């Protein structure tokens, strides 16, 4: 108990996805957000983005948002290869996660400068650059100029109001994106690549508002009724959480003796892309119902959350027992959002044991824990998993800027340590 209590921080949190106005900055790393209000999850109108190609400089320079996850809502030509880009949200109110993704190219090689503006929001995501839409690198810092920079380390106040980016362009498109692109097509390619393994299946468990598939990966090759549940990407821009989830799942699917033995005892159910409409439409946060899906685990007004609810109910009827649930997200820095052990009692201790073990394997990055003492309303997936299916559950958050090799390592270590604990 001693070691468990040491990790239970005092902050009481009802809800978990960051809300910048409440974020606290300290010298000891990101401390998490304060409670979020209860909101209705009845569908609201969404501004569908105009998609197409903008043409400038006597039809020699072009911008496009016409691809999966593209977002660019307007452009002005300020002369001399300077442009102002307007990035707007699908609807409001919405939190500060202005996603953007566009391509730019020209007939005559040149250098363009783009001022990025975000309506009432600020610049959260450091630009990523790609020449093929698959491999991304952060923009060279020499080509990045914050305008009206923020103060502090975390949250909206720490973000610049605008940024100006300078990029050399040529006939071959250059992608400029908030994070790496993982739209539904690329995610499906990954799902299919895993599904060639004899112990992996994938199937649809529902459809999104715009009729995209909600895919479920089932990993394991036994008749066991012991299971874990993993979900990811309720919030479209949270690619770093997705990347950690990807590594986590690949580790469960690997051919190590540990993973092989684990798959004899456990079935893993994974929904890697909970919000395919939001992701493919380049949304900042919501689904096509204009709703934050991670507020809908009590009301179930949206098809994406309802598909997981129905799936879990079906599995419960089939006598599956869930021993762990993880929901991967991204925020200002790595942080764990478990339920406090004072409310989960003995059942939830494994979560803290697991966090401790991951920390011991990865001492280079101290990661805070912000535990919630409130179980109801369930509203968020973690609470729903625990209250309705009795599974120890956590929101596993990765930083927007956490180095990608570390994300991969953390996903792997998290899987290995979970397998170790559950096989005890
Ligand atoms: Zn999130």
Coordinates of C-alpha atoms and ligand atoms in Angstrom, one line a residue:
X1 CA 0.0 0.0 0.0
X2 CA 2.9 2.3 0.8
X3 CA 4.1 2.3 -2.8
X4 CA 0.6 2.7 -4.1
X5 CA -0.3 5.7 -2.0
X6 CA 2.9 7.4 -2.9
X7 CA 1.6 7.6 -6.5
X8 CA -1.8 8.8 -5.6
X9 CA -1.6 12.5 -6.1
X10 CA -4.0 14.8 -4.3
X11 CA -5.6 16.4 -7.3
X12 CA -9.2 15.2 -7.5
X13 CA -10.4 14.9 -11.0
X14 CA -13.7 14.0 -12.3
X15 CA -12.9 14.2 -16.0
X16 CA -9.9 13.7 -17.9
X17 CA -9.3 15.3 -21.2
X18 CA -7.4 18.5 -20.8
X19 CA -9.1 21.7 -20.4
X20 CA -6.6 24.4 -20.8
X21 CA -8.0 27.1 -18.6
X22 CA -7.6 24.7 -15.7
X23 CA -4.2 23.4 -16.5
X24 CA -1.6 23.9 -13.8
X25 CA 2.0 24.7 -14.6
X26 CA 4.6 23.7 -12.1
X27 CA 8.3 22.9 -12.1
X28 CA 7.5 19.3 -11.6
X29 CA 6.0 18.5 -14.9
X30 CA 2.4 18.6 -16.3
X31 CA 0.0 18.1 -13.4
X32 CA -3.2 17.6 -15.5
X33 CA -6.4 19.4 -15.8
X34 CA -9.2 20.3 -13.5
X35 CA -12.7 18.9 -13.6
X36 CA -14.7 19.4 -16.8
X37 CA -18.3 20.3 -16.8
X38 CA -21.1 17.8 -17.6
X39 CA -22.4 18.6 -21.1
X40 CA -25.1 17.3 -23.3
X41 CA -24.0 15.0 -26.0
X42 CA -27.0 15.4 -28.3
X43 CA -25.8 16.1 -31.8
X44 CA -25.1 19.6 -32.9
X45 CA -24.5 21.1 -36.3
X46 CA -21.0 20.8 -37.7
X47 CA -19.4 23.1 -40.3
X48 CA -18.4 20.8 -43.1
X49 CA -15.1 22.0 -44.6
X50 CA -14.8 23.2 -48.2
X51 CA -12.4 20.9 -49.9
X52 CA -10.3 21.8 -52.9
X53 CA -7.3 23.5 -54.4
X54 CA -6.4 27.2 -54.0
X55 CA -4.4 28.7 -56.8
X56 CA -2.1 31.8 -56.5
X57 CA 0.7 33.7 -58.1
X58 CA -0.8 33.5 -61.7
X59 CA -1.6 29.9 -61.2
X60 CA 1.9 28.8 -60.3
X61 CA 1.5 28.2 -56.5
X62 CA -1.2 25.8 -55.1
X63 CA -2.5 24.8 -51.8
X64 CA -4.9 21.8 -51.2
X65 CA -6.8 20.4 -48.3
X66 CA -8.4 17.8 -50.4
X67 CA -7.2 14.6 -48.8
X68 CA -7.9 12.5 -45.8
X69 CA -7.4 14.5 -42.5
X70 CA -6.8 17.7 -44.5
X71 CA -7.8 20.9 -42.8
X72 CA -7.3 24.4 -44.2
X73 CA -10.3 26.7 -44.1
X74 CA -9.1 29.7 -45.9
X75 CA -6.1 31.5 -47.4
X76 CA -5.1 35.0 -48.3
X77 CA -2.3 36.0 -50.6
X78 CA -0.3 38.7 -48.9
X79 CA 2.0 39.2 -51.9
X80 CA 5.7 38.2 -52.3
X81 CA 5.0 34.5 -51.5
X82 CA 3.5 35.4 -48.2
X83 CA 0.2 33.8 -47.3
X84 CA -2.1 33.8 -44.3
X85 CA -3.9 30.5 -43.5
X86 CA -7.1 30.4 -41.6
X87 CA -7.7 27.3 -39.5
X88 CA -11.2 26.9 -37.9
X89 CA -12.9 24.3 -35.8
X90 CA -15.8 22.1 -36.8
X91 CA -18.0 23.7 -34.2
X92 CA -17.7 25.6 -30.9
X93 CA -17.2 25.6 -28.0
X94 CA -14.2 23.4 -28.4
X95 CA -10.9 23.0 -26.7
X96 CA -7.6 24.3 -28.0
X97 CA -6.4 21.6 -30.4
X98 CA -6.4 23.4 -33.8
X99 CA -5.6 20.6 -36.2
X100 CA -4.3 21.6 -39.6
X101 CA -3.1 19.7 -42.6
X102 CA -2.5 20.9 -46.2
X103 CA -0.3 20.4 -49.2
X104 CA 1.5 23.2 -51.1
X105 CA 3.4 23.1 -54.4
X106 CA 4.5 25.4 -57.2
X107 CA 5.5 25.3 -60.8
X108 CA 8.7 27.3 -60.1
X109 CA 10.7 26.4 -57.0
X110 CA 10.5 29.1 -54.4
X111 CA 10.2 29.7 -50.7
X112 CA 6.8 30.6 -49.2
X113 CA 6.0 32.0 -45.8
X114 CA 2.7 31.1 -44.2
X115 CA 1.2 32.8 -41.2
X116 CA -1.0 30.3 -39.4
X117 CA -4.0 31.7 -37.6
X118 CA -6.6 29.8 -35.5
X119 CA -9.6 32.1 -35.0
X120 CA -10.0 32.3 -31.2
X121 CA -7.5 29.6 -30.5
X122 CA -3.7 29.4 -30.4
X123 CA -0.9 27.4 -32.0
X124 CA -0.8 24.1 -30.2
X125 CA 0.9 21.8 -32.7
X126 CA 4.4 22.3 -34.0
X127 CA 4.4 21.8 -37.8
X128 CA 5.4 18.6 -39.3
X129 CA 6.7 18.4 -42.9
X130 CA 6.5 15.5 -45.4
X131 CA 7.2 15.0 -49.1
X132 CA 5.2 11.7 -49.3
X133 CA 2.3 12.0 -46.8
X134 CA 3.7 9.1 -44.8
X135 CA 7.1 10.1 -43.4
X136 CA 7.0 13.3 -41.4
X137 CA 9.7 15.5 -39.7
X138 CA 9.3 18.5 -37.5
X139 CA 9.8 21.7 -39.3
X140 CA 13.4 23.1 -39.0
X141 CA 13.2 25.4 -36.1
X142 CA 15.0 28.1 -38.1
X143 CA 11.9 28.2 -40.3
X144 CA 9.5 28.6 -37.4
X145 CA 8.6 32.0 -35.9
X146 CA 6.1 32.3 -33.0
X147 CA 4.2 35.6 -33.0
X148 CA 2.9 36.8 -29.6
X149 CA 4.4 33.8 -27.8
X150 CA 2.8 32.4 -24.8
X151 CA 4.0 32.1 -21.3
X152 CA 4.8 29.1 -19.1
X153 CA 5.1 25.5 -20.0
X154 CA 1.7 24.0 -20.6
X155 CA -1.8 24.9 -21.8
X156 CA -3.2 27.5 -24.0
X157 CA -1.4 30.4 -22.4
X158 CA 1.9 28.7 -23.2
X159 CA 1.1 28.5 -26.9
X160 CA 1.9 31.3 -29.4
X161 CA -1.1 33.2 -30.8
X162 CA 0.2 32.8 -34.4
X163 CA 3.1 31.2 -36.0
X164 CA 4.9 32.0 -39.2
X165 CA 6.5 29.1 -41.1
X166 CA 8.8 29.3 -44.0
X167 CA 9.2 26.4 -46.4
X168 CA 10.9 25.8 -49.7
X169 CA 8.5 24.3 -52.2
X170 CA 8.7 22.8 -55.6
X171 CA 6.6 20.8 -58.1
X172 CA 6.3 17.9 -55.7
X173 CA 3.8 18.6 -53.0
X174 CA 5.0 19.4 -49.5
X175 CA 2.6 18.3 -46.7
X176 CA 2.3 20.7 -43.7
X177 CA 0.5 19.1 -40.8
X178 CA -0.2 19.4 -37.1
X179 CA 0.9 15.8 -36.4
X180 CA 1.7 12.8 -38.5
X181 CA -1.2 11.7 -40.8
X182 CA -3.0 8.6 -39.7
X183 CA -6.4 8.8 -41.4
X184 CA -8.8 5.9 -41.6
X185 CA -7.1 4.4 -44.7
X186 CA -3.7 4.3 -43.1
X187 CA -5.1 2.9 -39.9
X188 CA -7.0 0.2 -41.8
X189 CA -3.7 -0.7 -43.6
X190 CA -2.1 -1.2 -40.2
X191 CA -5.1 -3.3 -39.0
X192 CA -4.9 -5.4 -42.1
X193 CA -1.2 -5.9 -41.7
X194 CA -1.7 -7.3 -38.2
X195 CA -4.7 -9.4 -39.4
X196 CA -2.5 -11.7 -41.4
X197 CA -1.3 -13.2 -38.1
X198 CA -3.2 -16.3 -37.3
X199 CA -4.2 -15.1 -33.9
X200 CA -5.6 -11.7 -35.0
X201 CA -9.0 -11.0 -36.4
X202 CA -10.7 -7.8 -37.3
X203 CA -14.3 -7.0 -37.9
X204 CA -16.7 -4.1 -37.8
X205 CA -18.6 -3.4 -34.7
X206 CA -20.5 -0.4 -35.9
X207 CA -20.6 2.6 -38.2
X208 CA -19.8 6.2 -37.5
X209 CA -22.2 9.0 -38.3
X210 CA -20.8 9.3 -41.8
X211 CA -20.9 5.5 -42.2
X212 CA -17.2 4.8 -41.7
X213 CA -16.5 1.5 -40.1
X214 CA -15.6 1.2 -36.4
X215 CA -13.0 -1.6 -36.5
X216 CA -12.3 -4.0 -33.7
X217 CA -9.1 -6.0 -33.6
X218 CA -9.3 -9.2 -31.7
X219 CA -6.0 -10.7 -30.6
X220 CA -5.5 -14.1 -29.0
X221 CA -6.0 -17.7 -30.1
X222 CA -7.8 -19.4 -27.3
X223 CA -11.2 -20.0 -25.8
X224 CA -10.3 -17.9 -22.8
X225 CA -12.9 -15.5 -21.4
X226 CA -10.3 -13.3 -19.8
X227 CA -9.9 -10.0 -21.8
X228 CA -8.5 -6.6 -21.9
X229 CA -10.1 -3.6 -23.8
X230 CA -8.1 -0.9 -25.6
X231 CA -9.5 2.1 -27.4
X232 CA -7.8 5.1 -29.0
X233 CA -8.3 8.3 -31.0
X234 CA -11.6 9.5 -29.6
X235 CA -10.0 12.9 -30.3
X236 CA -8.7 13.2 -33.8
X237 CA -5.5 15.2 -33.4
X238 CA -4.2 12.9 -30.6
X239 CA -1.8 11.0 -32.8
X240 CA 0.9 10.5 -30.2
X241 CA -1.6 8.5 -28.1
X242 CA -2.4 6.5 -31.2
X243 CA 1.3 5.8 -31.8
X244 CA 1.8 4.6 -28.3
X245 CA -1.3 2.4 -28.7
X246 CA 0.1 1.0 -31.9
X247 CA 3.3 0.0 -30.3
X248 CA 1.4 -1.4 -27.3
X249 CA -0.7 -3.6 -29.7
X250 CA 2.3 -4.7 -31.8
X251 CA 4.0 -5.8 -28.6
X252 CA 1.0 -7.9 -27.7
X253 CA 1.1 -9.4 -31.2
X254 CA 4.9 -10.1 -31.1
X255 CA 6.5 -13.5 -31.1
X256 CA 8.3 -13.1 -27.7
X257 CA 7.7 -16.0 -25.3
X258 CA 5.9 -13.6 -23.0
X259 CA 3.4 -12.4 -25.7
X260 CA 2.9 -16.0 -26.9
X261 CA 2.1 -17.2 -23.4
X262 CA -0.1 -14.1 -22.8
X263 CA -2.2 -14.8 -25.8
X264 CA -3.0 -18.3 -24.5
X265 CA -4.5 -16.7 -21.4
X266 CA -6.0 -13.4 -22.7
X267 CA -8.0 -12.0 -25.5
X268 CA -7.3 -8.4 -26.4
X269 CA -10.0 -6.3 -28.0
X270 CA -8.8 -3.1 -29.6
X271 CA -10.7 -0.3 -31.2
X272 CA -7.8 1.8 -32.7
X273 CA -9.8 4.6 -34.3
X274 CA -12.9 5.6 -32.3
X275 CA -13.6 8.7 -34.3
X276 CA -13.0 8.0 -38.0
X277 CA -15.2 10.9 -39.2
X278 CA -13.4 13.4 -37.0
X279 CA -10.0 12.1 -38.1
X280 CA -10.8 12.0 -41.8
X281 CA -12.5 15.4 -41.8
X282 CA -9.6 17.0 -40.0
X283 CA -11.6 17.9 -36.9
X284 CA -10.0 19.5 -33.9
X285 CA -11.9 17.3 -31.4
X286 CA -15.4 16.3 -32.1
X287 CA -17.2 13.6 -34.2
X288 CA -19.7 14.5 -37.0
X289 CA -22.3 14.9 -34.4
X290 CA -20.3 17.9 -33.2
X291 CA -19.7 16.2 -29.8
X292 CA -16.7 15.3 -27.7
X293 CA -17.0 11.5 -27.7
X294 CA -15.3 11.2 -24.4
X295 CA -18.3 12.9 -22.7
X296 CA -20.8 10.5 -24.1
X297 CA -20.2 7.3 -22.1
X298 CA -23.2 7.9 -19.9
X299 CA -25.7 9.4 -22.4
X300 CA -24.7 7.4 -25.5
X301 CA -26.1 9.7 -28.0
X302 CA -23.4 9.0 -30.6
X303 CA -23.0 5.9 -32.8
X304 CA -19.2 5.6 -32.1
X305 CA -19.5 5.3 -28.4
X306 CA -22.7 3.2 -28.7
X307 CA -20.9 0.6 -30.8
X308 CA -18.3 0.0 -28.0
X309 CA -21.1 -0.1 -25.4
X310 CA -23.0 -2.7 -27.4
X311 CA -19.8 -4.7 -28.1
X312 CA -18.9 -4.8 -24.4
X313 CA -22.4 -5.7 -23.4
X314 CA -22.3 -8.6 -25.9
X315 CA -19.0 -9.8 -24.6
X316 CA -20.3 -9.6 -21.0
X317 CA -23.2 -11.8 -22.1
X318 CA -20.7 -14.2 -23.5
X319 CA -19.1 -14.3 -20.0
X320 CA -16.0 -12.4 -20.8
X321 CA -14.3 -10.9 -17.8
X322 CA -12.3 -7.8 -18.4
X323 CA -9.2 -7.4 -16.3
X324 CA -7.9 -4.1 -17.7
X325 CA -9.1 -1.2 -19.9
X326 CA -6.9 1.5 -21.5
X327 CA -8.0 4.6 -23.4
X328 CA -5.0 6.3 -25.2
X329 CA -5.0 10.1 -25.6
X330 CA -2.6 13.0 -26.0
X331 CA -2.1 16.2 -24.1
X332 CA 0.6 18.8 -23.2
X333 CA 2.9 16.1 -21.8
X334 CA 2.8 12.5 -20.7
X335 CA 0.4 12.0 -17.7
X336 CA -1.6 9.1 -16.2
X337 CA -5.3 9.6 -15.4
X338 CA -6.3 6.5 -13.3
X339 CA -9.2 6.2 -10.9
X340 CA -8.2 6.8 -7.4
X341 CA -7.6 3.6 -5.4
X342 CA -9.9 4.9 -2.6
X343 CA -12.8 4.5 -5.0
X344 CA -11.7 1.4 -6.9
X345 CA -10.3 -0.4 -3.8
X346 CA -8.4 -3.5 -4.3
X347 CA -9.7 -3.9 -7.9
X348 CA -7.8 -0.8 -9.0
X349 CA -4.5 -1.4 -7.4
X350 CA -3.1 -3.2 -10.4
X351 CA -3.3 0.1 -12.3
X352 CA -0.9 1.8 -9.8
X353 CA 1.3 -1.2 -9.7
X354 CA 1.6 -1.1 -13.5
X355 CA 2.3 2.7 -13.6
X356 CA 5.1 2.1 -11.0
X357 CA 6.6 -0.7 -13.0
X358 CA 6.6 1.3 -16.2
X359 CA 8.2 4.2 -14.4
X360 CA 11.0 1.9 -13.1
X361 CA 11.7 0.7 -16.7
X362 CA 11.7 4.3 -18.0
X363 CA 13.4 6.5 -15.4
X364 CA 14.4 9.1 -17.9
X365 CA 11.0 10.6 -18.1
X366 CA 9.1 11.4 -14.9
X367 CA 5.4 11.1 -15.5
X368 CA 2.8 12.5 -13.1
X369 CA -0.4 10.8 -12.0
X370 CA -3.6 12.6 -11.5
X371 CA -6.2 10.3 -10.1
X372 CA -10.0 10.8 -10.1
X373 CA -12.1 10.1 -7.1
X374 CA -15.4 10.4 -8.9
X375 CA -16.9 7.4 -10.7
X376 CA -20.2 9.1 -11.8
X377 CA -21.5 10.2 -14.1
X378 CA -19.5 7.8 -16.2
X379 CA -19.3 10.2 -19.1
X380 CA -15.7 9.2 -19.9
X381 CA -14.7 5.8 -21.2
X382 CA -12.5 5.0 -18.1
X383 CA -15.3 5.4 -15.7
X384 CA -17.7 3.5 -17.9
X385 CA -15.3 0.6 -18.2
X386 CA -14.9 0.5 -14.4
X387 CA -18.5 1.1 -13.3
X388 CA -20.3 -1.0 -16.0
X389 CA -17.7 -3.7 -16.7
X390 CA -15.7 -3.8 -13.5
X391 CA -12.4 -3.3 -15.2
X392 CA -9.5 -1.5 -13.8
X393 CA -9.1 1.3 -16.3
X394 CA -6.9 4.3 -17.1
X395 CA -6.6 7.2 -19.5
X396 CA -3.1 6.9 -20.8
X397 CA -1.9 10.3 -22.1
X398 CA 1.1 11.0 -24.2
X399 CA 2.6 14.4 -24.8
X400 CA 2.0 16.1 -28.2
X401 CA 5.8 16.6 -28.4
X402 CA 7.0 13.4 -26.7
X403 CA 9.8 12.0 -28.9
X404 CA 8.5 9.4 -31.3
X405 CA 11.1 6.7 -30.4
X406 CA 10.1 7.2 -26.7
X407 CA 6.4 6.8 -27.6
X408 CA 7.2 3.6 -29.2
X409 CA 9.3 2.4 -26.3
X410 CA 6.7 3.4 -23.8
X411 CA 3.9 1.5 -25.6
X412 CA 6.1 -1.5 -25.7
X413 CA 7.1 -1.3 -22.0
X414 CA 3.5 -0.7 -21.0
X415 CA 2.4 -3.9 -22.8
X416 CA 5.2 -5.9 -21.3
X417 CA 4.6 -4.7 -17.8
X418 CA 0.8 -5.3 -18.2
X419 CA 1.4 -8.8 -19.5
X420 CA 3.7 -9.5 -16.5
X421 CA 1.2 -8.3 -14.0
X422 CA -1.8 -10.1 -15.5
X423 CA 0.1 -13.4 -15.8
X424 CA 1.0 -13.3 -12.1
Ligands
LIG1 ZN1 -8.1 13.2 -25.7

